CSV table of C-alpha atoms in Angstrom, one decimal:
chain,number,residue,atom,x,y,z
A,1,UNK,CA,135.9,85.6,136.7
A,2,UNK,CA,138.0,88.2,134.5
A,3,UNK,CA,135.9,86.8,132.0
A,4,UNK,CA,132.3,87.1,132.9
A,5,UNK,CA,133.1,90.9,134.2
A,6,UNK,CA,134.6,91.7,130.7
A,7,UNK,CA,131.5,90.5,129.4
A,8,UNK,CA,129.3,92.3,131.0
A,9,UNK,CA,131.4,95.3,130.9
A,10,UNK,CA,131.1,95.1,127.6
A,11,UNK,CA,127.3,94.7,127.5
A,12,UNK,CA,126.9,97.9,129.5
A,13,UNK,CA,128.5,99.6,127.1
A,14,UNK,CA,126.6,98.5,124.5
A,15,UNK,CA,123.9,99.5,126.4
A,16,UNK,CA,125.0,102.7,127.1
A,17,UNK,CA,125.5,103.6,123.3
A,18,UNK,CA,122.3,102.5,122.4
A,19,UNK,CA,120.9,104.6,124.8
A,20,UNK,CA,122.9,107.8,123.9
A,21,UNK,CA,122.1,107.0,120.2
A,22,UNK,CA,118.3,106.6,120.8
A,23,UNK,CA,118.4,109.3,123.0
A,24,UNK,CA,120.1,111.9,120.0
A,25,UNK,CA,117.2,110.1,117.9
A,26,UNK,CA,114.3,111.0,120.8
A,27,UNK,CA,115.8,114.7,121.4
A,28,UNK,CA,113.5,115.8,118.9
A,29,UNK,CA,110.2,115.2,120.1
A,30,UNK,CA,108.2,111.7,120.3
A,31,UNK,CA,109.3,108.7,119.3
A,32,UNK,CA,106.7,108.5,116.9
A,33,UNK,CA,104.5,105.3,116.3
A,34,UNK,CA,104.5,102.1,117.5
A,35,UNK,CA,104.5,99.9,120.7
A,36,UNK,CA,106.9,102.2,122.8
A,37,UNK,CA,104.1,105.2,122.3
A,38,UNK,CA,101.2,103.0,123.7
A,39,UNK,CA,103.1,102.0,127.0
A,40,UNK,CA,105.1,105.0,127.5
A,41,UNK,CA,102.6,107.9,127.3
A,42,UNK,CA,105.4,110.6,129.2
A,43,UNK,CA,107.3,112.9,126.7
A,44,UNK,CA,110.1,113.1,128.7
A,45,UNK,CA,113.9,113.0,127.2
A,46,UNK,CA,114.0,109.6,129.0
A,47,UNK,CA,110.4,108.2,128.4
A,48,UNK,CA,110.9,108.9,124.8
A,49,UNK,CA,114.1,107.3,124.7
A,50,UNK,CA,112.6,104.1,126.3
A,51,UNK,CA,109.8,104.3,123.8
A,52,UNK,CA,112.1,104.3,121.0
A,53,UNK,CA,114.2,101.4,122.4
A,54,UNK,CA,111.0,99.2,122.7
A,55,UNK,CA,110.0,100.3,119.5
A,56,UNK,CA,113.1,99.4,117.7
A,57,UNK,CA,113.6,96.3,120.1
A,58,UNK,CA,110.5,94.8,118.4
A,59,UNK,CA,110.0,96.3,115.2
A,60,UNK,CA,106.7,97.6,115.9
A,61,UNK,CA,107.0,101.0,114.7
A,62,UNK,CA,107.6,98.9,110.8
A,63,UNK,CA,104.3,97.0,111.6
A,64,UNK,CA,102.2,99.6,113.1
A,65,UNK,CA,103.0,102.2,110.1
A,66,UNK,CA,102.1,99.2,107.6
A,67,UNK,CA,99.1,97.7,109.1
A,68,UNK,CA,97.6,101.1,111.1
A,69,UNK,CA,97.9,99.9,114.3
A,70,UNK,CA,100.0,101.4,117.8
A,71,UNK,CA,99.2,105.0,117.3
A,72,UNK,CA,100.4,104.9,113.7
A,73,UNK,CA,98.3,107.0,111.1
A,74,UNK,CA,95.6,105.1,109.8
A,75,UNK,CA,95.3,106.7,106.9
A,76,UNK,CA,98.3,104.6,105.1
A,77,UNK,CA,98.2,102.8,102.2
A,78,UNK,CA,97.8,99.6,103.7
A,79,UNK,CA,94.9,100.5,106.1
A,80,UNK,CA,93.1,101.7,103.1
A,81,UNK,CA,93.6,99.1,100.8
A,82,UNK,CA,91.9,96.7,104.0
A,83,UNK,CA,89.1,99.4,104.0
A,84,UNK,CA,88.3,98.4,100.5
A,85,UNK,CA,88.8,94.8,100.5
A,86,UNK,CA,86.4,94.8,103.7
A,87,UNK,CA,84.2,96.6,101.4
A,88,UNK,CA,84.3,94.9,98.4
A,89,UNK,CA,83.6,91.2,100.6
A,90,UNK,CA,80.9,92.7,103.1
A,91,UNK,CA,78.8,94.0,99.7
A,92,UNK,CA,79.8,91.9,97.0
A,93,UNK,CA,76.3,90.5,96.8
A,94,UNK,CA,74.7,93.9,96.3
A,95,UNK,CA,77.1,95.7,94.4
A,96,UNK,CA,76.9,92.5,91.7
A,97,UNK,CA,73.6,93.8,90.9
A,98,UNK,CA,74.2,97.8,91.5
A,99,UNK,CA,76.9,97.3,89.2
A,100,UNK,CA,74.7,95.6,86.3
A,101,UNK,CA,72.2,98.5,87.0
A,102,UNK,CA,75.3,101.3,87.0
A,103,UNK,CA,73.2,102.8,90.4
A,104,UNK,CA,72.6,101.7,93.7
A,105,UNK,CA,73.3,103.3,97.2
A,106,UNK,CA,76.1,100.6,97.6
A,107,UNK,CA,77.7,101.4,94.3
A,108,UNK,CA,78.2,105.1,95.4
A,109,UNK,CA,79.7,104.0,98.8
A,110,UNK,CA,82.0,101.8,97.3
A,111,UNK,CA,83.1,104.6,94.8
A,112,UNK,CA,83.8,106.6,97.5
A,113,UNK,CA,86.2,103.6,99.2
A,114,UNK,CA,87.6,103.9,96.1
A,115,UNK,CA,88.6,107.5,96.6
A,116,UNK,CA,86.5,109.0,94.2
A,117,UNK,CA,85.1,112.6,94.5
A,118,UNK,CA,81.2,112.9,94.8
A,119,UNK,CA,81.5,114.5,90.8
A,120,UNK,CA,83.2,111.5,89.3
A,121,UNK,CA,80.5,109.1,91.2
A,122,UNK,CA,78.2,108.8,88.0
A,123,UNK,CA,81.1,108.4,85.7
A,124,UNK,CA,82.5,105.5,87.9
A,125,UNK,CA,78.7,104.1,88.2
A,126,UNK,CA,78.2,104.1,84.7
A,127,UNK,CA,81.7,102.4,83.9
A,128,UNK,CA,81.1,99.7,86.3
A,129,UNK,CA,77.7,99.1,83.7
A,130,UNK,CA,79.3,99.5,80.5
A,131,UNK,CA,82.2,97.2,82.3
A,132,UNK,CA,80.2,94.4,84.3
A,133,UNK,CA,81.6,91.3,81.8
A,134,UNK,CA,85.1,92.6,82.2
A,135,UNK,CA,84.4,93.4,86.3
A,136,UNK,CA,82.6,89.8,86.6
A,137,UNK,CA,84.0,87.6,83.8
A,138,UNK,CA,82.7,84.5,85.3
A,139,UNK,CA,80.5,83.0,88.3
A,140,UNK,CA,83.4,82.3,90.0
A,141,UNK,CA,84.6,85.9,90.8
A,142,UNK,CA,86.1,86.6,94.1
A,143,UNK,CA,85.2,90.0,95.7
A,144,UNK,CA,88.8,90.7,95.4
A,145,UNK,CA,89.3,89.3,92.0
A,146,UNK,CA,86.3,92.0,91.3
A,147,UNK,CA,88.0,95.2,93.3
A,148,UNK,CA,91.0,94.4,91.1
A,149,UNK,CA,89.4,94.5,87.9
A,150,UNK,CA,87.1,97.8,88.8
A,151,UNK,CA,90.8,99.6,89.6
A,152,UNK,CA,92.2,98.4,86.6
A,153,UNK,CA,89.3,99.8,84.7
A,154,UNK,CA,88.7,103.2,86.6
A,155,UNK,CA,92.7,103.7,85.6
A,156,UNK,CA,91.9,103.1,81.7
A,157,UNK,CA,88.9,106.0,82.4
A,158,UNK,CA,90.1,109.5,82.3
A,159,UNK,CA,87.8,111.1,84.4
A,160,UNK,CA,88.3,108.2,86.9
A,161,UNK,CA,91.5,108.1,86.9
A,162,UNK,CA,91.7,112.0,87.5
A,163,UNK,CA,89.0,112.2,89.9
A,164,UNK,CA,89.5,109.0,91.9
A,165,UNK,CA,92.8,109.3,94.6
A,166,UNK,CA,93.1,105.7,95.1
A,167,UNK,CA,93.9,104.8,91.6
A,168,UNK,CA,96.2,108.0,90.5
C-alpha cells in the first residue's frame, strides 16, 4: 500500500509542477495556437494554462503552426506552399498553354500565387514564354515538377526574383 500512495504522491507532484510551469508560461496572455485554443475559448489564468497543457500534451500547437490549422496563422510557409501546389494541379491544363502564349488570365493568377507584385506580372509572363522547354521539358511533367522549375527560373530573373516574395 506504501507503495501505490508513493506513487501517486509522486504523480501529483508532477502534476502540480507542470501546472505551475505552464501556468508561468500562460501568465502572459493566450496560449497561442493549437488544439487547446479551439476547446478552451476563456482567457483566464487557469483556462490558458489548460490550453497550454492540451496543447503541449498533443503536440498540436507544432502541427497547427506547420500545416495552418487550430487557430494557427495561415499565412505560414507551409500553408502557402499548399496554396500553390493546389494551384499549379487545379490549372495545369491552362496554364500549359498560357505559358506557351506568355498571357492568359490563369498565368497572371498563378503569378500572383507566386507572390509576385502586379508590376513584375509581365516580366514573369514573358519568362514563363521564353522558358516553356525548360518549365515543360517533356510530356510527362507533373504540375509540381512544373511549379518547381518556374521557381527555379523566376530566382535566375532579376526582376522576379526582386519583385516576387515567394522566391526571395
Amino acid at each position: 500500500m506504501d507503495m501505490s500512495r508513493s506513487k501517486r504522491n509522486g504523480f501529483l507532484a508532477l502534476a502540480a509542477l507542470l501546472t505551475l510551469g505552464t501556468n508561468a508560461f500562460a501568465m502572459g496572455g493566450d496560449a497561442g495556437c493549437g488544439l487547446g485554443s479551439v476547446i478552451i475559448k476563456k482567457n483566464t489564468v487557469m483556462s490558458q494554462t489548460m490550453a497550454s497543457t492540451t496543447n503541449g500534451t498533443f503536440a498540436s500547437q507544432f502541427f497547427g503552426i506547420t500545416s495552418g490549422t487550430s487557430n494557427c496563422n495561415p499565412s505560414g510557409f507551409a500553408l502557402v506552399e499548399k496554396e500553390q501546389i493546389f494551384y499549379a494541379e487545379s490549372n495545369y491544363r491552362h496554364l500549359i498553354v498560357e505559358m506557351a502564349k506568355g498571357e492568359g488570365e490563369n498565368l497572371l493568377a498563378f503569378a500572383q500565387v507566386l507572390g509576385c507584385s502586379d508590376k513584375a506580372a509581365p516580366d514573369f509572363a514573358r519568362m514563363t514564354r521564353q522558358k516553356y522547354e525548360v518549365i515543360f521539358p517533356s510530356q510527362k511533367t507533373t504540375p509540381i515538377e512544373m511549379l518547381e522549375s518556374v521557381k527555379k527560373e523566376m530566382l535566375g530573373n532579376p526582376v522576379l526574383a526582386k519583385e516576387c516574395r515567394s522566391v526571395s
